[in-house]
PDB file of C-alpha atoms (C1' of nucleotides) in Angstrom:
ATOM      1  CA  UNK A   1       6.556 -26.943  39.102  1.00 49.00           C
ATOM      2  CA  UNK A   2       7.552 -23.406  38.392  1.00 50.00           C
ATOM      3  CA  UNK A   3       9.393 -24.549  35.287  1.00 53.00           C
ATOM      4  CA  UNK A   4       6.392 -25.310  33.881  1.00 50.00           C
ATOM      5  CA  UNK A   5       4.814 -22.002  34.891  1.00 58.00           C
ATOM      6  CA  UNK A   6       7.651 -20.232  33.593  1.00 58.00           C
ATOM      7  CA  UNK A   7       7.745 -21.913  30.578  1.00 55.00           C
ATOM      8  CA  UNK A   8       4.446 -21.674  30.112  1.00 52.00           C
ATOM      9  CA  UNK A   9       4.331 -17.890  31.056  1.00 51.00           C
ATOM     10  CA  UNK A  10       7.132 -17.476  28.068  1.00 50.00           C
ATOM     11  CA  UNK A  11       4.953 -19.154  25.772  1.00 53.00           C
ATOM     12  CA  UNK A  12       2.220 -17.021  26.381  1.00 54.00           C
ATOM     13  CA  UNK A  13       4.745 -14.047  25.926  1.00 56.00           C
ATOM     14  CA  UNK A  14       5.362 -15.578  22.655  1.00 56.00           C
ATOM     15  CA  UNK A  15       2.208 -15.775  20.955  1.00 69.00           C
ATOM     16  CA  UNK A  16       2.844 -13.152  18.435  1.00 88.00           C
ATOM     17  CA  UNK A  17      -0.648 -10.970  18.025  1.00 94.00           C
ATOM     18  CA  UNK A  18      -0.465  -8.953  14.619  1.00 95.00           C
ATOM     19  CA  UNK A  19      -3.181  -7.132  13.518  1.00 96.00           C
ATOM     20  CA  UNK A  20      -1.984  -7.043   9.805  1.00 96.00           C
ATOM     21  CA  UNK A  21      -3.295 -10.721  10.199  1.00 95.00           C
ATOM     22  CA  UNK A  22      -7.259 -10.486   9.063  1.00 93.00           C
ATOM     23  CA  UNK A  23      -8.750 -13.088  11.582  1.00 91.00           C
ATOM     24  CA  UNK A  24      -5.916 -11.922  14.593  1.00 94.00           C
ATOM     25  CA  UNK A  25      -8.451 -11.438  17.702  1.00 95.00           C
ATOM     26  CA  UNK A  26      -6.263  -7.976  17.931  1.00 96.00           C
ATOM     27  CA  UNK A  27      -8.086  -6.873  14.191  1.00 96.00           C
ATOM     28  CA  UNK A  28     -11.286  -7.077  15.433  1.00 95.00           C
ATOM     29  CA  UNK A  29     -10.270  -5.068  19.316  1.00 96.00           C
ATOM     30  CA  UNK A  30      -8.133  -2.492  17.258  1.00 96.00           C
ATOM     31  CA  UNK A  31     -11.554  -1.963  15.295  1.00 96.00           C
ATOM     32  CA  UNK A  32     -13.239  -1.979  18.308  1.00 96.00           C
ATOM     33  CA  UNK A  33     -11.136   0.899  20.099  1.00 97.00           C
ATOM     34  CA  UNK A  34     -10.601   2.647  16.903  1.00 96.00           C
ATOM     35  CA  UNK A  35     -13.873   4.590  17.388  1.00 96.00           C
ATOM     36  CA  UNK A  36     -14.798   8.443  18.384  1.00 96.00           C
ATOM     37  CA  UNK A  37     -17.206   6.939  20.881  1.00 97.00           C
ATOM     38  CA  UNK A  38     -14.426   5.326  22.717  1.00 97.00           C
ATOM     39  CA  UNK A  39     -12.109   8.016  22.469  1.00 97.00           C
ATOM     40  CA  UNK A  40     -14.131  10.380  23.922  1.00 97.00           C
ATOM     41  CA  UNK A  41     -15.242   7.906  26.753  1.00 97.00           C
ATOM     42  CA  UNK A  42     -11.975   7.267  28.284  1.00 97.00           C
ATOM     43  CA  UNK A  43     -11.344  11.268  27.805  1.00 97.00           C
ATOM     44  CA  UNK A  44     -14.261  11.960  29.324  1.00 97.00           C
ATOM     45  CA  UNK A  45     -13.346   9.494  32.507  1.00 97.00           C
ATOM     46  CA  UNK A  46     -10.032  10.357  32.796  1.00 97.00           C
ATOM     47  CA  UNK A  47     -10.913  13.025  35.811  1.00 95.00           C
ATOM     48  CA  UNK A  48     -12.592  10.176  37.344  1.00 96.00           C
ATOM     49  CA  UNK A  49     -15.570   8.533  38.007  1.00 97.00           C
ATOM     50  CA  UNK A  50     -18.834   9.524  36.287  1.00 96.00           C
ATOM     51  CA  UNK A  51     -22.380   8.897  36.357  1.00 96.00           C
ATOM     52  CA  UNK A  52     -24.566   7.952  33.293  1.00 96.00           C
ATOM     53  CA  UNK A  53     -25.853  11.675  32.786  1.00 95.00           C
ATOM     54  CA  UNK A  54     -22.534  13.505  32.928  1.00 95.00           C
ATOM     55  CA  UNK A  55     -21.156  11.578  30.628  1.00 96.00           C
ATOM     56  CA  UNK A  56     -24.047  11.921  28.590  1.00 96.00           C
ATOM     57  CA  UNK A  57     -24.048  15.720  29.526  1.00 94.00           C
ATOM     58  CA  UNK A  58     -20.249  15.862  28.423  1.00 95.00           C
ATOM     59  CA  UNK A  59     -20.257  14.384  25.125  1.00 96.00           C
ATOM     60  CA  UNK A  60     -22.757  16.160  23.144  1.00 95.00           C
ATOM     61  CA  UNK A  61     -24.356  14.309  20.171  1.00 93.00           C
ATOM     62  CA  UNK A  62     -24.436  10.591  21.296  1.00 95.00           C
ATOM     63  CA  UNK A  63     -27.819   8.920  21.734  1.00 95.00           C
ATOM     64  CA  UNK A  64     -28.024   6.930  25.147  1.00 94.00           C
ATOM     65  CA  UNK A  65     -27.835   3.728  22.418  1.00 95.00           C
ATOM     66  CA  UNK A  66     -24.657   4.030  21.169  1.00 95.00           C
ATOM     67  CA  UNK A  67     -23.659   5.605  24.369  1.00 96.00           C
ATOM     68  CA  UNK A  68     -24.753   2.332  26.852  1.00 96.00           C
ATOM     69  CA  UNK A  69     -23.388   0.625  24.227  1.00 96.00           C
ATOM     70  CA  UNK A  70     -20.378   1.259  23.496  1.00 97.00           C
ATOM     71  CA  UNK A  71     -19.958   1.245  27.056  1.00 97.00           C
ATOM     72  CA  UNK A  72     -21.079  -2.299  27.864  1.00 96.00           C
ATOM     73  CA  UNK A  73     -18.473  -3.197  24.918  1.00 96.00           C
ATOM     74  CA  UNK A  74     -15.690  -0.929  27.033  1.00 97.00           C
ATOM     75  CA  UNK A  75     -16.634  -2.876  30.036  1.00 97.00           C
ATOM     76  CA  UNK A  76     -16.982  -5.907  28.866  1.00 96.00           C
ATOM     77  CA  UNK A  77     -13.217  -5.484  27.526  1.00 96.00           C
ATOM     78  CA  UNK A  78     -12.213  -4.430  30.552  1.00 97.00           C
ATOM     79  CA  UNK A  79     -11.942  -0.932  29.987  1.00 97.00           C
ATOM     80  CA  UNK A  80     -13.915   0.219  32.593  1.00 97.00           C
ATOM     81  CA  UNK A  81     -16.225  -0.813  35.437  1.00 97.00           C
ATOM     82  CA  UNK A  82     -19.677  -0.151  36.161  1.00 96.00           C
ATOM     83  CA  UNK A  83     -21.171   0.547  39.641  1.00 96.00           C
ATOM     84  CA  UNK A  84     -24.515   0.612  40.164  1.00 95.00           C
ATOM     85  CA  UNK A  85     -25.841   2.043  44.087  1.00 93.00           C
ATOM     86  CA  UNK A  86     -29.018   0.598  44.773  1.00 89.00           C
ATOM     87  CA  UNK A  87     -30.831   4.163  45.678  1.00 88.00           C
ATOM     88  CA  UNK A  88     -33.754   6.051  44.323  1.00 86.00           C
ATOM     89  CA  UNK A  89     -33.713   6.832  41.479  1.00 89.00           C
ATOM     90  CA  UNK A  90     -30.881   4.754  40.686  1.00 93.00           C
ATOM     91  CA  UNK A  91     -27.350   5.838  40.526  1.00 95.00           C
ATOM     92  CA  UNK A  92     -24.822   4.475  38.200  1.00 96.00           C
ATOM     93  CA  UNK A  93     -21.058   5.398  38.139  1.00 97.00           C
ATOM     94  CA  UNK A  94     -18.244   4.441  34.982  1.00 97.00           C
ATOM     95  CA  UNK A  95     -14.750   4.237  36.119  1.00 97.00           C
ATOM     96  CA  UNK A  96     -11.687   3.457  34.090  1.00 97.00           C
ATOM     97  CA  UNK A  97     -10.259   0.449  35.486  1.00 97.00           C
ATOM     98  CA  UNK A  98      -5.865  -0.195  34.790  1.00 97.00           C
ATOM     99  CA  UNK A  99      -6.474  -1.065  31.495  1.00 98.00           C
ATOM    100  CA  UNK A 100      -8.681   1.532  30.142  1.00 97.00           C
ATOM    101  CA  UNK A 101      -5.943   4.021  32.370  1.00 98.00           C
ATOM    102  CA  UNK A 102      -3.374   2.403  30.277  1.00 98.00           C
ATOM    103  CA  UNK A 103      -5.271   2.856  26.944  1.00 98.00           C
ATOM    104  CA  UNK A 104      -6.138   6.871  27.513  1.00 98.00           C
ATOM    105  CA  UNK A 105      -3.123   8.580  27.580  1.00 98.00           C
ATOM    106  CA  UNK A 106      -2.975   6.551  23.750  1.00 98.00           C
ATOM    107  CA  UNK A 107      -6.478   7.816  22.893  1.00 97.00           C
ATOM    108  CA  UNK A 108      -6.437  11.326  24.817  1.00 97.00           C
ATOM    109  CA  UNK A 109      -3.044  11.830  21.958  1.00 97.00           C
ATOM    110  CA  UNK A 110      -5.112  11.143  19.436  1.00 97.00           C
ATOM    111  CA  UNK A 111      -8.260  13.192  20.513  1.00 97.00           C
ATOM    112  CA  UNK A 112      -5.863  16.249  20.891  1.00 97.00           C
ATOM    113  CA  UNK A 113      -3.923  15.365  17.702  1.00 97.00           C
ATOM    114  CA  UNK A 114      -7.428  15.988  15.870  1.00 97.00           C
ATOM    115  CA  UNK A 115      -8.237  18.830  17.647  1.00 96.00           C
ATOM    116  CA  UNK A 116      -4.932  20.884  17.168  1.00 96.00           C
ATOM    117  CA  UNK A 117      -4.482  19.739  13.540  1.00 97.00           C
ATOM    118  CA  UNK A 118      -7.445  20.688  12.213  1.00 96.00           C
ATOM    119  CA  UNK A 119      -6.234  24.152  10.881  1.00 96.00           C
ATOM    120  CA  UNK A 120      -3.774  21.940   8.489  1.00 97.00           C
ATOM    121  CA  UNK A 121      -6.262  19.327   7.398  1.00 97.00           C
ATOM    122  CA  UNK A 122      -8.668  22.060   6.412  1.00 96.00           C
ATOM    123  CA  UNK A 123      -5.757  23.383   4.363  1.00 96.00           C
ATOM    124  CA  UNK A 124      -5.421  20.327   2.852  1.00 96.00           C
ATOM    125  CA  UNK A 125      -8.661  19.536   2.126  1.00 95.00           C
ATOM    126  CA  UNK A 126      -9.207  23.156   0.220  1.00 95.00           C
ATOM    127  CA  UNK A 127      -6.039  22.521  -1.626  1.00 95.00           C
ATOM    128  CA  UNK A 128      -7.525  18.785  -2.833  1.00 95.00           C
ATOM    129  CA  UNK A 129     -10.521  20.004  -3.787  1.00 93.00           C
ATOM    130  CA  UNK A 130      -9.066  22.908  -5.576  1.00 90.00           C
ATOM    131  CA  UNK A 131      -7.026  21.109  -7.783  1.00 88.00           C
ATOM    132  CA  UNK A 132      -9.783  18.859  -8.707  1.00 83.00           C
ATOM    133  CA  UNK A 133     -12.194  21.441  -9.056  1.00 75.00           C
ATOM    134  CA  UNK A 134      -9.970  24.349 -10.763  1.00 67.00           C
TER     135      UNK A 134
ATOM    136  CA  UNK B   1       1.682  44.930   7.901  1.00 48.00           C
ATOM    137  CA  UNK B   2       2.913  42.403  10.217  1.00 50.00           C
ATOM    138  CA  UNK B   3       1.114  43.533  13.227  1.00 53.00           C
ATOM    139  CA  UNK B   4      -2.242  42.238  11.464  1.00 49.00           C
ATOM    140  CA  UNK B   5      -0.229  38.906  10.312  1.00 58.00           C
ATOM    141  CA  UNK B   6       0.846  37.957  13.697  1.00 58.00           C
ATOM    142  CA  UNK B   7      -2.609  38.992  15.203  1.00 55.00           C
ATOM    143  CA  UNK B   8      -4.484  36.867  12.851  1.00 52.00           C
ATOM    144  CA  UNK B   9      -2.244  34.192  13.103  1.00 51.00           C
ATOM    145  CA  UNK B  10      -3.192  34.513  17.489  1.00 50.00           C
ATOM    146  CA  UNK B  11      -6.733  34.572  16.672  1.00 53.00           C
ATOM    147  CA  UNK B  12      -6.038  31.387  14.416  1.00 54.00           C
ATOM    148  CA  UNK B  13      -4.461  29.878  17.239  1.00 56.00           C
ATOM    149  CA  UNK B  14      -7.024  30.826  19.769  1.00 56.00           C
ATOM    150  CA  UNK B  15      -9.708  28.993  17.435  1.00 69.00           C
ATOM    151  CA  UNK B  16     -10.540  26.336  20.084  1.00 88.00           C
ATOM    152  CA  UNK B  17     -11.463  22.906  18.348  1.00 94.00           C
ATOM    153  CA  UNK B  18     -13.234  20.617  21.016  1.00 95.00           C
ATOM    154  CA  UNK B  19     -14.141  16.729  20.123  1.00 96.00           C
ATOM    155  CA  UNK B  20     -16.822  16.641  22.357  1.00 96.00           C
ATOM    156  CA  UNK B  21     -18.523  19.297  20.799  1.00 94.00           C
ATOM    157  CA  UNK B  22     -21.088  17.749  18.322  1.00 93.00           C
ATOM    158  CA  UNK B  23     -20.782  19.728  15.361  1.00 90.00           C
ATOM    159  CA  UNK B  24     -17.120  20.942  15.795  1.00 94.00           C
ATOM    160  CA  UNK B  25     -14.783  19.985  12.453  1.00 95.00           C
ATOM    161  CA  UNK B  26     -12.610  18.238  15.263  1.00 96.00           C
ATOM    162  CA  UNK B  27     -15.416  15.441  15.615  1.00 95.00           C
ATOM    163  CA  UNK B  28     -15.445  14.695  12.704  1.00 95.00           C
ATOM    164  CA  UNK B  29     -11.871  14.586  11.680  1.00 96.00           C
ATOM    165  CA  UNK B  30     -11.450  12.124  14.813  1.00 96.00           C
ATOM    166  CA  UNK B  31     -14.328  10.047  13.647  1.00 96.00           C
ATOM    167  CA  UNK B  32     -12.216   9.837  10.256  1.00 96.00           C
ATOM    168  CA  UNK B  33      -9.405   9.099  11.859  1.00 97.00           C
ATOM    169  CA  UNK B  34     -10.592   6.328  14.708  1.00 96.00           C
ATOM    170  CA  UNK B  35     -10.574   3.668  11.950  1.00 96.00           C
ATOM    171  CA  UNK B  36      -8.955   0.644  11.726  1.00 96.00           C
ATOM    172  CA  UNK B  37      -7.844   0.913   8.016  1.00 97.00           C
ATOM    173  CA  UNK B  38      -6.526   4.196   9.110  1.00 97.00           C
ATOM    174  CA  UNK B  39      -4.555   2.722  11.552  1.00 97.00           C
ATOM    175  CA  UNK B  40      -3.156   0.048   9.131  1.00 97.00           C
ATOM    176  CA  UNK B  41      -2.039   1.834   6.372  1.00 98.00           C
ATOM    177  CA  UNK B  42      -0.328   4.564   8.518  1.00 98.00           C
ATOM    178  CA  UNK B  43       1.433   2.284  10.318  1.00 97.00           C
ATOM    179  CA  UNK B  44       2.044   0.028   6.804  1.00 97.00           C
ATOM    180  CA  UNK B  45       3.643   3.073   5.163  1.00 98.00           C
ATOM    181  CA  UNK B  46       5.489   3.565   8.440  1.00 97.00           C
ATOM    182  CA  UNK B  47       8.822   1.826   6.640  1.00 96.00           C
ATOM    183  CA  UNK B  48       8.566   4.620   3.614  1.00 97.00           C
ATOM    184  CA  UNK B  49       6.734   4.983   0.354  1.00 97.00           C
ATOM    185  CA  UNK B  50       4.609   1.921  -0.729  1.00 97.00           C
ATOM    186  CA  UNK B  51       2.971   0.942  -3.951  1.00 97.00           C
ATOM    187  CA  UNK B  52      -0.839   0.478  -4.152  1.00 97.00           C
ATOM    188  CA  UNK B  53      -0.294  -3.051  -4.323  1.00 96.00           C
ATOM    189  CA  UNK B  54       2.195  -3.809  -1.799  1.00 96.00           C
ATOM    190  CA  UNK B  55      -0.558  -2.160   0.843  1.00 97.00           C
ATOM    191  CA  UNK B  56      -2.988  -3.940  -0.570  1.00 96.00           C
ATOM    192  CA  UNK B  57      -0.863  -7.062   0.504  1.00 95.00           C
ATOM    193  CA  UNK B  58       0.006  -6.339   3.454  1.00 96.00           C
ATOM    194  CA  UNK B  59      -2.890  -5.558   4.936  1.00 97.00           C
ATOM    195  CA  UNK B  60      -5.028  -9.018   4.766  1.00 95.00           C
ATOM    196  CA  UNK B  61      -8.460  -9.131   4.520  1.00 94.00           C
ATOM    197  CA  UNK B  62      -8.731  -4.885   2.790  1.00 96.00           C
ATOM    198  CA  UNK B  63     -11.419  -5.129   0.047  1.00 96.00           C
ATOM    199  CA  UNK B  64      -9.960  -3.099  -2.660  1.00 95.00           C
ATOM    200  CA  UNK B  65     -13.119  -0.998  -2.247  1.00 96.00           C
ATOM    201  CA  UNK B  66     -12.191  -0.036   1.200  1.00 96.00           C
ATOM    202  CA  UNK B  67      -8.558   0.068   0.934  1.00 97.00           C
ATOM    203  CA  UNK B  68      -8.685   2.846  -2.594  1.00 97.00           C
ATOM    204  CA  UNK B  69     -11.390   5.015  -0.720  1.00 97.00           C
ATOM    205  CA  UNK B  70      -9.887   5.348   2.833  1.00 97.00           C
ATOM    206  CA  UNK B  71      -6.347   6.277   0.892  1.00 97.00           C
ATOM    207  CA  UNK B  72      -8.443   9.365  -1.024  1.00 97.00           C
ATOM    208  CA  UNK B  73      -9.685   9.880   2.317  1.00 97.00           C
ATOM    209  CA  UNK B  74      -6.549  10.038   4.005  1.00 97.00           C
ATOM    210  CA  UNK B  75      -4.907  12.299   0.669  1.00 97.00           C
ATOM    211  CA  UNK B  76      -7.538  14.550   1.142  1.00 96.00           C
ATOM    212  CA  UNK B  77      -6.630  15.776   4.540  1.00 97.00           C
ATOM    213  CA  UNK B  78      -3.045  15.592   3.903  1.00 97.00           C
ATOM    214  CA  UNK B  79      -2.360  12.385   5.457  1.00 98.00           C
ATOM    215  CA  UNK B  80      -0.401  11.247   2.525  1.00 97.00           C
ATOM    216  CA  UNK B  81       0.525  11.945  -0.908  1.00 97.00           C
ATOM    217  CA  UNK B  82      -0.220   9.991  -3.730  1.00 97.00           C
ATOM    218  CA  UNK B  83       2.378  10.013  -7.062  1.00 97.00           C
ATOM    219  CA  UNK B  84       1.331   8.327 -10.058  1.00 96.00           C
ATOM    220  CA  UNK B  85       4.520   7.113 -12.627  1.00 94.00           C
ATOM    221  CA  UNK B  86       3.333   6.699 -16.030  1.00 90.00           C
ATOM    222  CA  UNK B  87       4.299   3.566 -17.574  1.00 89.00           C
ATOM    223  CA  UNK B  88       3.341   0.428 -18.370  1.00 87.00           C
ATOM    224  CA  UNK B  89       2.019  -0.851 -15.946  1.00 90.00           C
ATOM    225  CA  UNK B  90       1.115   2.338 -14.564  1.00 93.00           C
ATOM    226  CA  UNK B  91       2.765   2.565 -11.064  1.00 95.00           C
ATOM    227  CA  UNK B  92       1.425   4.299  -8.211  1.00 97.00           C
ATOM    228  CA  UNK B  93       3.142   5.243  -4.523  1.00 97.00           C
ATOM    229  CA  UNK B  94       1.471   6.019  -1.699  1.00 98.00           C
ATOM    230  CA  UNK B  95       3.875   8.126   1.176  1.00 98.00           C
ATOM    231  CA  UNK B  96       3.283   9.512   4.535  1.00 98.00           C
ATOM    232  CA  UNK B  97       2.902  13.781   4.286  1.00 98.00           C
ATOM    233  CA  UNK B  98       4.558  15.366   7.808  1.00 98.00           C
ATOM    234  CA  UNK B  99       1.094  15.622   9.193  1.00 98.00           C
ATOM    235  CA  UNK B 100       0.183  11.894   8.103  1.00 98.00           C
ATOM    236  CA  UNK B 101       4.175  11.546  10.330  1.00 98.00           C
ATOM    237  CA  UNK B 102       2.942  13.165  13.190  1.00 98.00           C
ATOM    238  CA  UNK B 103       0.060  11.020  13.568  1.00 98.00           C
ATOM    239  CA  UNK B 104       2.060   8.033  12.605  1.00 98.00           C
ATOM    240  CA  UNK B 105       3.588   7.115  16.254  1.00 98.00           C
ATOM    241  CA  UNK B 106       0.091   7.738  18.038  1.00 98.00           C
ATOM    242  CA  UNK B 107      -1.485   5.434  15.668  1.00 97.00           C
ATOM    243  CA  UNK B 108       0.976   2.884  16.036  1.00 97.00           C
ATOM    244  CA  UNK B 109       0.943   2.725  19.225  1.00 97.00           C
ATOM    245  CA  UNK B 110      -2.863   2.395  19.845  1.00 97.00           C
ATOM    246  CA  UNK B 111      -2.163  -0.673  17.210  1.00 97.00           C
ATOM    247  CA  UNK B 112       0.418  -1.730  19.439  1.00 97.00           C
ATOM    248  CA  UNK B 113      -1.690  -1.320  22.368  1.00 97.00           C
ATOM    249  CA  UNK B 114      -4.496  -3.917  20.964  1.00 97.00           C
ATOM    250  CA  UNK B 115      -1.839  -6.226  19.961  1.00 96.00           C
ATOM    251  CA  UNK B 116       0.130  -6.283  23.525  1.00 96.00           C
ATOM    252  CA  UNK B 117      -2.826  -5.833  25.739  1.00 97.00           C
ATOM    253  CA  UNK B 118      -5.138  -8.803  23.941  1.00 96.00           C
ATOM    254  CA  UNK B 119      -4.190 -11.742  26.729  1.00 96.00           C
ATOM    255  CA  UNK B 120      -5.648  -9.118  29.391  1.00 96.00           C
ATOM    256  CA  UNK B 121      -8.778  -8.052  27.164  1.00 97.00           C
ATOM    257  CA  UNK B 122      -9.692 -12.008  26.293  1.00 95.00           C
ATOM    258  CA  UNK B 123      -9.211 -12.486  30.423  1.00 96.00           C
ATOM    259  CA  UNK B 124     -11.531  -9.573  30.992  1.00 96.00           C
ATOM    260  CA  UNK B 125     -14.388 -10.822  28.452  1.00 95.00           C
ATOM    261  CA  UNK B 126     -14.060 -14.055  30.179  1.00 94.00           C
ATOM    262  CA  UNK B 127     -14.642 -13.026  33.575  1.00 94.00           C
ATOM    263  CA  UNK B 128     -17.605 -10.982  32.151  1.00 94.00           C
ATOM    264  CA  UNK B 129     -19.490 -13.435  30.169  1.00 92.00           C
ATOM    265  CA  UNK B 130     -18.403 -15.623  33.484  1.00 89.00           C
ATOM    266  CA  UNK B 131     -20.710 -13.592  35.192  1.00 87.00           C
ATOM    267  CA  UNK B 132     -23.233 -13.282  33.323  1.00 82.00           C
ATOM    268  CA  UNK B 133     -24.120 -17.010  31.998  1.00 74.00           C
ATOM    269  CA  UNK B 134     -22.697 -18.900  35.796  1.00 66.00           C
TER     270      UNK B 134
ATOM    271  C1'  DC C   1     -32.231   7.874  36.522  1.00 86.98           C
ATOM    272  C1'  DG C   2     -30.510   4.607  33.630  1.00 86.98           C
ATOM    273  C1'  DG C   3     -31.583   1.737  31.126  1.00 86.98           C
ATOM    274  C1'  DC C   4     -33.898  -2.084  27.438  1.00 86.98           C
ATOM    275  C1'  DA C   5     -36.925  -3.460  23.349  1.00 86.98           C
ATOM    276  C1'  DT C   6     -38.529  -2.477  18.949  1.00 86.98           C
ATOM    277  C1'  DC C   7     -38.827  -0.584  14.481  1.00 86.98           C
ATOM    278  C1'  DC C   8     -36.854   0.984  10.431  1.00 86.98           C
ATOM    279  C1'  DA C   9     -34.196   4.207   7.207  1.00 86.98           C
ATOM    280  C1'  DG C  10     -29.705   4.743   5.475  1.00 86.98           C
ATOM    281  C1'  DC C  11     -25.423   3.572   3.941  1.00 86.98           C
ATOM    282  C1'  DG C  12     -21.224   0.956   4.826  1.00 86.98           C
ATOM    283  C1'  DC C  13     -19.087  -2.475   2.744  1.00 86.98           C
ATOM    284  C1'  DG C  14     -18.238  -6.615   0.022  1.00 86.98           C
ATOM    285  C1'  DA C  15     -18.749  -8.862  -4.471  1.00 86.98           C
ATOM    286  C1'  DT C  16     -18.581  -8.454  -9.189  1.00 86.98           C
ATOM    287  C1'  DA C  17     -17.712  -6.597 -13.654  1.00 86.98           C
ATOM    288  C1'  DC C  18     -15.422  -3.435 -16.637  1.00 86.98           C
ATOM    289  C1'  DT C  19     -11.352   0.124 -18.071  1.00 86.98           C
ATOM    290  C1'  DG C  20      -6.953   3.192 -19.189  1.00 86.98           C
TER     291       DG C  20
ATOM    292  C1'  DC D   1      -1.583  -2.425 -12.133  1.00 86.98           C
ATOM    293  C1'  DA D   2      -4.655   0.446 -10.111  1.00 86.98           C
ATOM    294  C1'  DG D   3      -8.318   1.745 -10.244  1.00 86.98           C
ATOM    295  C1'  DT D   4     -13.978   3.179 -11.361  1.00 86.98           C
ATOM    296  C1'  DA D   5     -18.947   1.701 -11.511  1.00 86.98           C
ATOM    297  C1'  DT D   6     -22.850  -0.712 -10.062  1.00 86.98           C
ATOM    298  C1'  DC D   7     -25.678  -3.629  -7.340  1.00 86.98           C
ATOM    299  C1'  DG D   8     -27.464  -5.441  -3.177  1.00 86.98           C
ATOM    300  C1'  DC D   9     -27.571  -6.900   1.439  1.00 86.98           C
ATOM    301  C1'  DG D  10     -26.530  -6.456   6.373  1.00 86.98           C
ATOM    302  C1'  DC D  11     -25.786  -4.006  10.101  1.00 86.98           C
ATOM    303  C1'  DT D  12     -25.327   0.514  12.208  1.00 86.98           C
ATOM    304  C1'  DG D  13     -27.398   3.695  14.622  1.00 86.98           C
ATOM    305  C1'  DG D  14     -31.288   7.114  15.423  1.00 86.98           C
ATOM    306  C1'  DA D  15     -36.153   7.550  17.169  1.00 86.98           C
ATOM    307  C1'  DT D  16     -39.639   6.112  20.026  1.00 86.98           C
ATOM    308  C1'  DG D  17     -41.937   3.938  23.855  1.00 86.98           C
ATOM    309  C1'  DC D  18     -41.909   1.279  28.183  1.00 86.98           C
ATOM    310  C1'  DC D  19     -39.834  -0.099  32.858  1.00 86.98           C
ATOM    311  C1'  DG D  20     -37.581  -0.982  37.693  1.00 86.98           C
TER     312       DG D  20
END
DNA sequence: CGGCATCCAGCGCGATACTG
DNA sequence: CAGTATCGCGCTGGATGCCG
């Protein structure tokens, strides 16, 4: 009955997600996409598919535990996908599946908002601390 | 001499800040900024200036801890401004600086983002736990 | 190569109590 | 009302060692 399925499909529509709301399921994934580890993932992917080591190689800093994961968490969100090719040694590739595309042009704007703004935060900072310091 | 102004103002410019550098400011401000809290109360002050309270409302679930140190956070680097009105009670607002408005619509719409995308992340974690416990 | 398991130091964060 | 101060626990996240 596609009454039903439309109905049903408007219902879904409906449920209202707001992440003002403490215990809304979208609190807890806007906490767990708000992180540098994440933003730099899906920037890192967004030239395509990578193995373990570049993006190891390309983010400089993380340890391989955060790294794997914050990457199972991506995955397991749907974020990405992870292929591994039976070989030896192994070889394992990360790509950004239509989701994660959807989420990095979002997180690639904020990576570059940090980056270009820095000049005027550093401003900002010296000009807090001055007055509190005079 | 505005020969020396405008060339130090191109050098300035030509200072590259890049996230995925480890120990580059840019990390760190992006780390500061990839936070959830951040998220909420940029988006929370999106409307206009907001008393102390009236944030603390609106965003359920803040410890008052949490909420007063990630808004000295945010005044620091010029996120926001904070104006305290002397009377009894004291009253304090809290409004978004230009820079704390420039971040304002990429923030909001990562926030949107969790909130819109959440049927398609619960699906994801569902076919992935699927295949891991059969 | 790309993990996983373990240990443990540090501090993030909440709870509570007190103030101008 | 809008904080500051203090305590204490849990969990994050780094370091290390082992494995298919």
């Amino acid at each position: 009955m596609t009454t039903r399925t439309a109905s049903r499909r408007r219902a879904d529509e409906r449920r209202e997600y707001d992440a003002f709301m403490a215990d809304c399921p979208a609190r807890k994934l806007l906490d767990r996409i708000s992180d540098k580890w994440v933003s730099l993932i899906l920037t890192a992917l967004a030239g395509g598919p990578m193995r373990y080591s570049d993006i190891n190689r390309r983010i400089a800093g993380v340890s391989q535990k955060m790294l794997t994961q914050t990457l199972r968490t991506m995955e397991r969100d749907g974020l990405l996908s992870r292929t591994v090719t039976a070989s030896v040694p192994v070889r394992v590739d990360y790509r950004l599946t239509s989701l994660g595309e959807s989420l990095l042009p979002l997180m690639a704007a904020v990576k570059a908002w940090a980056e270009t703004h820095m000049p005027q935060v550093e401003r900002a900072q010296a000009a807090y601390d001055e007055a509190l310091a005079p």
